[in-house]
Amino acid sequence: MKKRNMLQTFLFIMTGLVTFALYTPVQADETQSTTSSSETMQKIEPKKDVYVIASDSAFAPFEFQNADGEYVGIDVSLMEAISEMHGFNIRMDFRGFSAALQALESGQADGMIAGMTITDERKKTFDFSDPYFQSGIQIAVKKGNTSINSYEDLEGKTVGAKVGTESADFLVANQDKYGYEIKYFDAADQLYDSLRVGAIDAMMDDYPVIGYAIKNGQELETPIERETGGSYGFAVKKGENPELLQMFNEGLKELKRTGQYDEIINEFISTDDSEEAPAVDESTLTGLIQNNYKALLKGLWQTILLTLISFALALVVGVIFGLFSVSPVRALRTVASIYVDIIRGVPMMVLAFFIFFGLPSIVGFTIPDFIAGIITLTLNASAYIAEIVRGGINAVPTGQMEASRSLGLSYNRTMQKIILPQAFKIMIPSFVNQFVISLKDTTIISAIGVVELLQTGRIIVARTTQSTYVYLIIAVMYLILITALTKLAKVLEKKVK
């Protein structure tokens, strides 16, 4: 009996040992498998053939145009690498930070990457990815400025920051404490140029951007220790394109695991000043022209194209409403008056923002920035042309209309054969003047992302930091073009008369 019990006990112990021996390797394999699977990127299925990604147009080193006119930077490289990993196509839309935000809000873009800080306020509108860059913000002053060494030294001084940035939020939060004034700017080039010319005493911006500017010749100093900044994130509109957010997160993890992320960061943020000098010295006027003339000519062509198309359409619309305004039918005069008052009463930039950002939510489809620019310029110019037509017709002596009607000619026939030919001669100088105004107004359209001549200049400045030379070149280009148009107009005027 005892032998049997001992045998049973022995068998029980041996069974337990075997089970434990078999169980332990399985557990180890499972743990190893779990770890392995967590390190492998999860493949997400794209739901669109092409995703539109909005971004800033001049925020080096995150996105900027290089000397060849191609957009490069940390954000660009990250998006390209992640899209390649998951096998989806992207169309980067570089339009400026504020315009990119509004494009994402209005559904014109599927996602946005532009060095955007993740904040609680923005989380109400957007869904963010895992942070892809830990930033910091810092005060910068002109090189040689020894009067500012602490925040207390900013009392009574003016500090600049870009609208909607972490720097702006920090300055607002500490304004009462340190007693400075804040001046806001839409773009980095405006901010840095204002400091350079003394319009502001100091500025605050993200430390990588300031570092990039110093490295590229900006005479800046950072006398105050930088503040720990927020985290940059990729954003989609709240509740939309969740797969795009997942693909970014998975791709970011994979880039960090393989070391490719560090390679991208080090490519654009480097402490090594012994980099190879560029083939052309862009610190000189001739070097700037030599290296950027193609981009400038392309921007000039875009400006001319915008002006020609919009003015041709504005002539048609303006003449129609101009004729309405002198019509004997009261309803037509009322319609013309309302149209002119509304268009002339709304600032052109507000009109551009409404057409590009607001109108798509009403009509249900996206309006390309170039088309939105043409619509804006057309509406604006047509209202003034309508007044030119009304003034030109009223300048013709009323006795001619009365004489013509007494001879039995109809109102339409009289206008066609007698009044309009005379009025047209009176209108020509005003038409030319309005054309020149429309040409200048194209600079406003850059606010919605159209890369015309001025926006091209801003993009070049973001890379070269040579604002004085770049804007001088642009001013000369506008001067030559407008002078040539004015001379042509005088020749036409003489021929008509």
Coordinates of N, CA, C and O in Angstrom, one line a residue, residues 55-65 71-72 94-97 114 162 186-190 192 205 209 212 455-463 471:
S55 N 0.6 72.3 -45.7 CA 1.8 72.6 -44.9 C 2.1 74.1 -45.1 O 1.5 74.9 -45.9
D56 N 3.1 74.6 -44.3 CA 3.6 75.9 -44.4 C 4.4 76.1 -45.6 O 4.8 75.1 -46.2
S57 N 4.7 77.3 -46.1 CA 5.4 77.5 -47.3 C 6.8 78.0 -47.0 O 7.7 77.9 -47.8
A58 N 7.1 78.5 -45.8 CA 8.4 79.0 -45.5 C 8.6 78.9 -44.0 O 8.5 79.9 -43.2
F59 N 9.0 77.7 -43.5 CA 9.2 77.4 -42.1 C 10.4 76.5 -42.0 O 10.4 75.4 -41.6
A60 N 11.6 77.0 -42.4 CA 12.8 76.2 -42.4 C 13.2 76.0 -40.9 O 13.0 76.9 -40.1
P61 N 13.7 74.8 -40.6 CA 14.1 73.7 -41.4 C 13.0 72.6 -41.6 O 13.3 71.5 -42.0
F62 N 11.8 73.0 -41.3 CA 10.7 72.0 -41.4 C 10.1 71.9 -42.8 O 9.8 70.8 -43.3
E63 N 9.9 73.0 -43.5 CA 9.5 73.0 -44.9 C 10.0 74.3 -45.5 O 9.7 75.4 -45.0
F64 N 10.7 74.2 -46.6 CA 11.2 75.4 -47.3 C 11.7 75.0 -48.7 O 11.9 73.8 -49.0
Q65 N 11.8 75.9 -49.6 CA 12.3 75.6 -50.9 C 13.9 75.7 -51.0 O 14.4 76.7 -50.5
Y71 N 10.6 71.8 -52.6 CA 10.3 71.9 -51.2 C 11.0 70.7 -50.5 O 10.9 69.5 -50.8
V72 N 11.7 71.1 -49.4 CA 12.4 70.1 -48.6 C 12.2 70.4 -47.1 O 11.7 71.5 -46.8
F94 N 1.8 73.5 -50.1 CA 2.5 74.5 -49.3 C 1.8 75.8 -49.5 O 2.0 76.5 -50.6
R95 N 1.2 76.3 -48.5 CA 0.4 77.6 -48.6 C 0.5 78.5 -47.5 O -0.2 79.5 -47.4
G96 N 1.4 78.3 -46.5 CA 1.5 79.1 -45.3 C 0.7 78.5 -44.2 O -0.3 77.8 -44.4
F97 N 1.1 78.8 -42.9 CA 0.6 78.1 -41.7 C -0.9 78.4 -41.6 O -1.7 77.5 -41.4
A114 N 3.1 71.0 -40.3 CA 3.7 72.3 -40.5 C 4.4 72.7 -39.2 O 4.2 73.9 -38.8
K162 N 4.9 85.0 -34.4 CA 4.0 84.7 -35.4 C 2.6 84.3 -34.8 O 2.5 83.8 -33.8
D186 N 2.3 87.3 -39.7 CA 1.8 86.2 -40.3 C 2.8 85.2 -40.8 O 2.6 84.0 -40.9
A187 N 4.0 85.7 -41.1 CA 5.0 84.8 -41.7 C 6.4 85.1 -41.1 O 6.6 86.2 -40.5
A188 N 7.3 84.1 -41.2 CA 8.6 84.2 -40.5 C 9.4 85.3 -41.1 O 10.1 85.9 -40.4
D189 N 9.3 85.5 -42.4 CA 10.2 86.5 -43.1 C 9.8 87.9 -42.5 O 10.7 88.7 -42.3
Q190 N 8.5 88.1 -42.3 CA 8.1 89.4 -41.7 C 8.7 89.6 -40.3 O 9.1 90.7 -40.0
Y192 N 11.4 88.2 -38.9 CA 12.8 88.3 -38.8 C 13.2 89.7 -39.4 O 14.2 90.3 -38.9
D205 N 10.6 82.7 -31.2 CA 10.3 81.7 -32.3 C 10.9 80.3 -31.8 O 11.6 80.2 -30.8
V209 N 14.2 77.0 -35.7 CA 14.1 78.0 -36.8 C 15.1 79.1 -36.6 O 15.8 79.5 -37.5
Y212 N 18.5 77.8 -37.5 CA 18.7 77.7 -39.0 C 19.0 79.1 -39.5 O 19.8 79.2 -40.4
Q455 N 4.8 86.0 -53.2 CA 5.0 84.8 -52.4 C 6.2 84.0 -52.8 O 6.9 83.4 -51.9
T456 N 6.6 84.0 -54.1 CA 7.9 83.4 -54.5 C 9.0 84.1 -53.8 O 10.0 83.4 -53.3
G457 N 9.0 85.4 -53.7 CA 10.0 86.1 -53.0 C 10.1 85.7 -51.5 O 11.2 85.6 -51.0
R458 N 9.0 85.6 -50.9 CA 8.9 85.2 -49.5 C 9.6 83.8 -49.3 O 10.3 83.5 -48.3
I459 N 9.3 82.9 -50.2 CA 9.8 81.6 -50.1 C 11.4 81.6 -50.3 O 12.1 80.9 -49.6
I460 N 11.9 82.4 -51.2 CA 13.3 82.6 -51.4 C 13.9 83.2 -50.1 O 15.0 82.7 -49.7
V461 N 13.3 84.2 -49.5 CA 13.8 84.8 -48.3 C 13.9 83.8 -47.2 O 14.8 83.8 -46.4
A462 N 12.9 82.9 -47.1 CA 12.9 81.9 -46.0 C 14.1 81.0 -46.1 O 14.6 80.5 -45.0
R463 N 14.6 80.8 -47.3 CA 15.8 79.9 -47.4 C 17.1 80.7 -47.3 O 18.0 80.3 -46.7
Y471 N 13.5 91.5 -52.0 CA 12.4 92.4 -52.2 C 12.7 93.6 -53.2 O 11.9 94.1 -53.9

